[in-house]
XYZ file of C-alpha atoms in Angstrom:
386
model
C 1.138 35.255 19.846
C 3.545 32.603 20.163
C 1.986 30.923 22.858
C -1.305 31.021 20.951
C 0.806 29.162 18.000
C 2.089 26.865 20.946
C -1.165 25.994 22.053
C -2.555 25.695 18.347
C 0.687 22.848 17.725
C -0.633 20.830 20.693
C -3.923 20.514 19.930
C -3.275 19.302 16.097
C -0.497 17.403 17.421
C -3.152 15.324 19.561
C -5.605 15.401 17.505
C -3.745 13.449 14.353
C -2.272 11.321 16.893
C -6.188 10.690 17.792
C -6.933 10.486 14.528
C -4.110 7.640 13.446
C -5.121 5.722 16.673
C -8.827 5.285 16.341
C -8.282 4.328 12.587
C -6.627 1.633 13.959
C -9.064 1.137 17.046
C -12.345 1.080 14.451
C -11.471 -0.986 12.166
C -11.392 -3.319 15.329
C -14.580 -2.066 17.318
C -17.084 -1.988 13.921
C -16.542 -5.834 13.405
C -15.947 -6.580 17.494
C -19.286 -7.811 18.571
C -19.662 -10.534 15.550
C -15.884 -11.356 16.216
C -16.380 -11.885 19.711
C -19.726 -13.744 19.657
C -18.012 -15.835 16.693
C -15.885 -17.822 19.585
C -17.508 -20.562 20.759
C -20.231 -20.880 24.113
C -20.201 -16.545 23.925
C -23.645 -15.256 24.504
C -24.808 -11.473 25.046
C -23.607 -11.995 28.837
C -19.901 -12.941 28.067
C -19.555 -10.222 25.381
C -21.188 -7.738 28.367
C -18.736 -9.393 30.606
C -15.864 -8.700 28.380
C -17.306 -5.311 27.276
C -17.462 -3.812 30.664
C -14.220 -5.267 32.028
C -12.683 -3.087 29.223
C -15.266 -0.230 30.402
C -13.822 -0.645 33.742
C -10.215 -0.552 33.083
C -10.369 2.600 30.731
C -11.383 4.226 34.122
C -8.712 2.712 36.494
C -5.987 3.236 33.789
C -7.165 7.057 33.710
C -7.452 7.550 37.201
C -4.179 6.025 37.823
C -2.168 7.913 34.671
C -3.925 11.183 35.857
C -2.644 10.569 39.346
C 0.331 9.585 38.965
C 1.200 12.275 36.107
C 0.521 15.128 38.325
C 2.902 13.457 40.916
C 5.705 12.809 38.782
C 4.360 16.305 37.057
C 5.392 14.261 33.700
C 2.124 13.830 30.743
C 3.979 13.110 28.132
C 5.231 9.366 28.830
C 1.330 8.372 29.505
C 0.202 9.251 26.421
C 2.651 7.590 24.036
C 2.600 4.511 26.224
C -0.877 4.612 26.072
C -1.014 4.537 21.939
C 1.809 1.763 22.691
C -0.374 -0.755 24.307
C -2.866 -0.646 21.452
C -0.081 -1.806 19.045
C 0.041 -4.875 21.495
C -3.584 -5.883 22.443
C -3.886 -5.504 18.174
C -1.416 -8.356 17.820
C -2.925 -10.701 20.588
C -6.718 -10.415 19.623
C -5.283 -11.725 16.033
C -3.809 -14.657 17.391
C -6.526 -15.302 20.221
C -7.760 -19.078 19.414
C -10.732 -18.555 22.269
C -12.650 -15.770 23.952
C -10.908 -16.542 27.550
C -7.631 -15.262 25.530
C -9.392 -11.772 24.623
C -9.677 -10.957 28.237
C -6.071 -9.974 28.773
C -5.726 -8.297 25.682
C -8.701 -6.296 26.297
C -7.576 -5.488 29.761
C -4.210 -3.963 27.913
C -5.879 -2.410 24.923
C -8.114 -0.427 27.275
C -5.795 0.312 29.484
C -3.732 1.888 26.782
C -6.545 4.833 27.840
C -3.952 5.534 30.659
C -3.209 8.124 27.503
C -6.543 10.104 27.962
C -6.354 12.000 31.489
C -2.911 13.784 31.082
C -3.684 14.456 27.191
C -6.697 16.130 28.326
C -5.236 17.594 30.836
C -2.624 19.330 28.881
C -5.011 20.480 26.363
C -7.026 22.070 29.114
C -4.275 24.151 30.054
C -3.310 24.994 26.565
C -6.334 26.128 26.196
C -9.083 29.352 27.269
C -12.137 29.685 28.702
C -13.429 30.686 25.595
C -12.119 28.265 23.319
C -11.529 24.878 25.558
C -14.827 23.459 24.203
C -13.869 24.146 20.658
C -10.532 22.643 21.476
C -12.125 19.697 22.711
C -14.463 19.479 19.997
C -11.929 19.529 17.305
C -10.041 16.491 19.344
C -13.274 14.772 19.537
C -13.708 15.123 15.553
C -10.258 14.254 14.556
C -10.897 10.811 16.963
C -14.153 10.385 15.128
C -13.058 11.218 11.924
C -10.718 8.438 11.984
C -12.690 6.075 13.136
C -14.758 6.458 10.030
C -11.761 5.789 8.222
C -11.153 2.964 10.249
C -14.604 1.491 10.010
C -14.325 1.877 6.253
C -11.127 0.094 5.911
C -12.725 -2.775 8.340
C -15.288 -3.058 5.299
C -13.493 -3.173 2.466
C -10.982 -5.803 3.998
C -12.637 -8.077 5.988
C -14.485 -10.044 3.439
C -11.296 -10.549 1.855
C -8.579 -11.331 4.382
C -10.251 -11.873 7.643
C -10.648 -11.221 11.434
C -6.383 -11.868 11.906
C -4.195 -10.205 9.106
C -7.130 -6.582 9.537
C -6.226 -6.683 13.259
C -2.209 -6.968 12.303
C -2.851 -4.274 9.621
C -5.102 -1.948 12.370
C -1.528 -1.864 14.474
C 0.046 0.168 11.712
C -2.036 3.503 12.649
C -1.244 3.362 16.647
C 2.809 2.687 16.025
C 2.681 6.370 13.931
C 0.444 7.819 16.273
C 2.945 6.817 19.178
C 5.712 8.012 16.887
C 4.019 11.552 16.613
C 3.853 12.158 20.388
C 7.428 10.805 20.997
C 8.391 13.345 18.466
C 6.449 16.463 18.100
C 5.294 16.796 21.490
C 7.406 18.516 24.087
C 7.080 17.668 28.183
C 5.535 21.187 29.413
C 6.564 21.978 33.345
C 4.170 21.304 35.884
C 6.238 23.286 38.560
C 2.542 24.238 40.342
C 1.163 20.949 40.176
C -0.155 19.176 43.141
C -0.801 16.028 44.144
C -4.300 14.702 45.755
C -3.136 12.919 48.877
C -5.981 10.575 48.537
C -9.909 10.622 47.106
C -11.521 12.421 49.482
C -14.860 13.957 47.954
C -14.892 16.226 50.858
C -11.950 18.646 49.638
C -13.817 19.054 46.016
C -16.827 21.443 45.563
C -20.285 20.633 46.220
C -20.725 21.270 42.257
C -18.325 18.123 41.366
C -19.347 15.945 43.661
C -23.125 16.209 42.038
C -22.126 16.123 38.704
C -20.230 13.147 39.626
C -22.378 11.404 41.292
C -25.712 11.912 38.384
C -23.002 11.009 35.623
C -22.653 7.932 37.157
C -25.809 7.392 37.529
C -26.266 8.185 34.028
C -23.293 5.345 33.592
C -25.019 2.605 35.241
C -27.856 3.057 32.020
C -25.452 3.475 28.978
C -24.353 0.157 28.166
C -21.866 -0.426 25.587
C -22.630 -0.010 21.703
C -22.580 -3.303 21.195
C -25.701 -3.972 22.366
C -27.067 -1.923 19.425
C -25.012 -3.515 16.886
C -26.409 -6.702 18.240
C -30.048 -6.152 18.311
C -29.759 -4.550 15.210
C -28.849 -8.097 13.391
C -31.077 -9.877 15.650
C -33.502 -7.155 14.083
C -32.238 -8.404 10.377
C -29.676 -6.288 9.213
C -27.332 -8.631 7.246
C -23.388 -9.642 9.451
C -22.014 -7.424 6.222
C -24.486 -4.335 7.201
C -23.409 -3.841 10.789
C -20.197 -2.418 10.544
C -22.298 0.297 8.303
C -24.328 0.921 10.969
C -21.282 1.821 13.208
C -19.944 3.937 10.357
C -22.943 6.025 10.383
C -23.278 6.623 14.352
C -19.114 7.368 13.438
C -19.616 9.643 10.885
C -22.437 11.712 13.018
C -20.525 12.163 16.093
C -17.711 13.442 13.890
C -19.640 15.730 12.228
C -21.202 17.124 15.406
C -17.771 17.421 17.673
C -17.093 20.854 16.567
C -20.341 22.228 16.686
C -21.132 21.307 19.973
C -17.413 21.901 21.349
C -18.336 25.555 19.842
C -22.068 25.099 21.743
C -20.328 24.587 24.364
C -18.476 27.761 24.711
C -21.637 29.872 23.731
C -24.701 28.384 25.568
C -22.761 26.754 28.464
C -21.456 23.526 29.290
C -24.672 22.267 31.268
C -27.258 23.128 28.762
C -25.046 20.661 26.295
C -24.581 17.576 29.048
C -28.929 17.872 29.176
C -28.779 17.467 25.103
C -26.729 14.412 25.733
C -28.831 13.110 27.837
C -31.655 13.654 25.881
C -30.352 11.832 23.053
C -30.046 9.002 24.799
C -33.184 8.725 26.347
C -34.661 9.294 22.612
C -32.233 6.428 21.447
C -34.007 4.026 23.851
C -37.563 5.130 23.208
C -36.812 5.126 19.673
C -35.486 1.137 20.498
C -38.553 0.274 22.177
C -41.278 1.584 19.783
C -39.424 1.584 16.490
C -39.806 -1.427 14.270
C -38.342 -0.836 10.776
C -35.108 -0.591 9.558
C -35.150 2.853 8.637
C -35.861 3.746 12.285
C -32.961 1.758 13.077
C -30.680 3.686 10.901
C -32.417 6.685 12.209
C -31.332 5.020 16.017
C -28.160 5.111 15.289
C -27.760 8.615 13.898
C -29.483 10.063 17.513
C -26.858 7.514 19.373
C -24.010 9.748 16.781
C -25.377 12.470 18.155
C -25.408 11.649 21.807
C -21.659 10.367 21.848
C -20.637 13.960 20.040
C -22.336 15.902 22.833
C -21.077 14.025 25.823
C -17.672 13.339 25.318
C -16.770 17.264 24.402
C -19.204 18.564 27.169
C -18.561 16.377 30.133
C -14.636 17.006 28.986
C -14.807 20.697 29.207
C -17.010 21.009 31.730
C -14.641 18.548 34.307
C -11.554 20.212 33.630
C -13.313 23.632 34.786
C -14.920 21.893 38.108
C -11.474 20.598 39.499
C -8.772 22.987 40.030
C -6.235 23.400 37.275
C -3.027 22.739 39.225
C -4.253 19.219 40.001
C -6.473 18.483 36.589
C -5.184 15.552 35.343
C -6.022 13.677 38.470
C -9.839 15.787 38.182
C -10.418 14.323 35.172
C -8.685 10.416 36.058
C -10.623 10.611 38.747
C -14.080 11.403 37.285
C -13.240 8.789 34.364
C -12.540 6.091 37.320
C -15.474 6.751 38.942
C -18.119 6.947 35.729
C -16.319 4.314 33.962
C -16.120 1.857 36.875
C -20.353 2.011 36.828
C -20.132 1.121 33.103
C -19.248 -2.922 34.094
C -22.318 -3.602 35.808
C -23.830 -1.687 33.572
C -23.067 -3.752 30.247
C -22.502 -6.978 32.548
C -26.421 -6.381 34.116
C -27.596 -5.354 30.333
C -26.594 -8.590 28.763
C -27.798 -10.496 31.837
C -31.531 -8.746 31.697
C -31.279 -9.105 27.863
C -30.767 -13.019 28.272
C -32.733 -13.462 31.156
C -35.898 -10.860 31.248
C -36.235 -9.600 27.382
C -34.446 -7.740 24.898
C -35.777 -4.227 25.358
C -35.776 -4.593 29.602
C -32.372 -2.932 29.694
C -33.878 0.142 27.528
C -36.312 0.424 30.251
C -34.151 0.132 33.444
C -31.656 3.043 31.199
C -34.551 4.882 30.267
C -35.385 5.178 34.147
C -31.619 5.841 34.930
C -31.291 9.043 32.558
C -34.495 10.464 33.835
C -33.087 11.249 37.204
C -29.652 11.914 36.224
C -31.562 14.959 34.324
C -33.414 15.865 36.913
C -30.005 16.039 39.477
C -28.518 17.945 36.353
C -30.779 20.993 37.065
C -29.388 21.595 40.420
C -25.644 21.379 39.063
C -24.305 25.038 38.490
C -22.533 26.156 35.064
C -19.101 27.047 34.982
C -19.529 28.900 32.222
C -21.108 31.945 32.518
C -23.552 33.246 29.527
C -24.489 36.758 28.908
C-alpha cells in the first residue's frame, strides 16, 4: 500500500512539473513559426533547418541523459536540469536580434529534453504492467493540458506586449517546475542498474530492433508542426488565428492521453502505435484533398489525435522492449535514434516545399507511413490480451 502511494506521488509529482513546463514551452511553440519567419531572409527551409536541429538534439540530449543516468545510477539531477535549460533558451530567444542567434538557444532549449529519458524511466519502474500506459497517459495529459494553458496565455498577451516580455513571462512556469523536482522528488536507488557498454543492436531483441527501425522510418515522414501552422496561413487563416489552431490540436491530444494510455493497457500497445499511424496518414490525405477551412480545423483535430496516441504508446511500449535494469538508456536510445531522422525530415520537407510544391512532402510522408505499417504487423506485442 505504501509503495502504491509512493508510486502514485511520483507520477503527480511529474506530471505538474510537466504541466508548469509546457505552459511555459506553448506559449512559445503556438506563436514560433510566425516569430521565426518574422526575422529577416527566413524561408520554409531555414525554419526546417532550425526546426529539425532542435528535433535532433531532443534525441542526442535523451540518449546521452539516459546513458549516462543509468551509469551514474542518478535520474533525478537530469530532470531538473533539464526544466533548467528552458528557463535559459526563454531568456535568449527574447533578446535574439536575428534568426542565426535562435540557433544556440534552440540547441539548449531542446536539449533541456535531457529531462525526458530518466523521468520516463523512473515512471516505468514506478509503475505495472497493468497500469504503465495509464501512467503514461496521465503524464501525457498533464503536458498537454498545459500547453493549452500556455497557448491561451500566448493569445491573450501577444497582441498586447509582444514576442520579448511573453517569452520572459513563459520562464516563470519552468523555474517552479524545476523547483518541484528539486523538492518533492526523492533520488530512488538504482543498485541493479547496468550500463550498455556501447550501441550494439545485436545484444537487444529482434522485436526492438524492428520497431526501431519502422519508427524511424515513420520519423523520416513526420515533419515538424510547423509546417501545418504554415500552410494553414498560406491557406488564409488570419497571423491572429494560428495560434488557435495549435490550441485545438493541444486541447485534443490532451483530451485523448488518458484514454489511449488506458487503450493501451486493454487492447495492447501495438494495436495503438497502428492508430497513430493511421492518423497521420489521414492528416496528410486530408492535406492533399481538403480545401476549406473547416477541413483544416478538422486537420488539425486528427493531427491532436495522432500526437495523443503516439507519444503514450511508443512510451509504454519501449520501456517493456528493453530490459528494466538498463531502461533509461532503452528509451535515450530509441529517442536518439527516431529523433535524429526527424532533421532531414523537416530540413528535406521545407526544401521539397520550396523547391517541388507544397503538398510533395505529404506525398513522400504519405509513402513513408505506409510501410512503417506494414513492418508494424510483424512486430510482436508485449502486452498480452485475453
Amino acid at each position: 500500500m505504501e509503495e502504491s502511494k509512493e508510486s502514485r506521488r511520483v507520477v503527480r509529482t511529474f506530471s505538474w512539473a510537466s504541466f508548469l513546463n509546457d505552459m511555459g514551452s506553448d506559449m512559445i511553440f503556438a506563436i514560433w513559426p510566425i516569430f521565426v519567419t518574422s526575422f529577416t531572409g527566413v524561408n520554409m527551409q531555414i525554419l526546417g533547418l532550425i526546426d529539425g536541429i532542435g528535433d535532433a538534439l531532443v534525441s542526442v540530449s535523451q540518449a546521452v541523459s539516459g546513458y549516462v543516468s543509468d551509469r551514474l545510477r542518478k535520474r533525478k539531477f537530469f530532470i531538473w536540469t533539464g526544466y533548467s535549460f528552458a528557463v535559459i533558451s526563454r531568456i535568449g530567444y527574447a533578446f535574439s536580434t536575428t534568426w542565426q542567434w535562435l540557433i544556440p538557444f534552440r540547441i539548449i532549449d531542446r536539449s533541456g529534453k535531457m529531462r525526458g529519458s530518466p523521468r520516463d524511466a523512473i515512471i516505468a519502474d514506478v509503475s505495472t504492467d497493468e497500469n504503465r500506459g495509464r501512467n503514461f497517459g496521465f503524464l501525457r495529459m498533464m503536458d498537454n493540458l498545459g500547453a493549452v494553458f500556455g497557448i491561451i496565455f500566448s493569445i491573450l498577451l501577444i497582441q498586447y506586449l509582444g514576442y520579448k516580455t511573453v517569452f520572459m513571462i513563459a520562464t516563470i512556469p519552468s523555474i517552479l517546475a524545476t523547483l518541484l523536482v528539486i523538492f518533492f522528488i526523492k533520488e530512488r536507488p538504482l543498485a541493479g542498474a547496468k550500463l550498455f557498454k556501447g550501441i550494439r543492436l545485436s545484444n537487444l531483441s529482434k522485436n526492438f530492433r524492428l520497431f526501431l527501425l519502422l519508427s524511424t522510418i515513420f520519423a523520416l515522414g513526420s515533419f515538424s508542426y510547423s509546417f501545418l501552422l504554415i500552410y494553414a496561413k498560406n491557406f488564409g487563416f488570419s497571423v491572429a488565428f494560428v495560434p488557435v489552431l495549435y490550441l485545438i490540436f493541444t486541447v485534443v491530444a490532451s483530451i485523448f492521453s488518458i484514454p489511449f494510455g488506458k487503450l493501451v493497457d486493454k487492447i495492447g500497445r501495438k494495436k495503438v502505435v497502428g492508430i497513430s499511424f493511421l492518423a497521420w496518414a489521414l492528416t496528410c490525405l486530408s492535406l492533399i484533398f481538403i480545401r476549406s477551412y473547416f477541413g483544416l480545423i478538422l486537420i488539425f483535430i486528427l493531427y491532436g489525435i495522432h500526437l495523443s496516441a503516439k507519444d503514450v504508446s511508443q512510451r509504454t511500449f519501449v520501456s517493456e522492449l528493453v530490459p528494466a535494469e538498463f531502461r533509461a538508456s532503452g528509451l535515450g536510445g530509441f529517442q536518439m535514434v527516431v529523433g535524429l531522422a526527424a532533421f532531414p525530415s523537416s530540413f528535406f520537407a521545407g526544401f521539397l516545399w520550396e523547391r517541388v510544391g507544397i503538398l510533395t512532402p505529404l506525398y513522400v510522408s504519405l509513402g513513408l507511413t505506409i510501410v512503417a505499417f506494414f513492418m508494424l504487423m510483424f512486430v510482436k506485442d508485449t502486452k498480452k490480451v485475453f
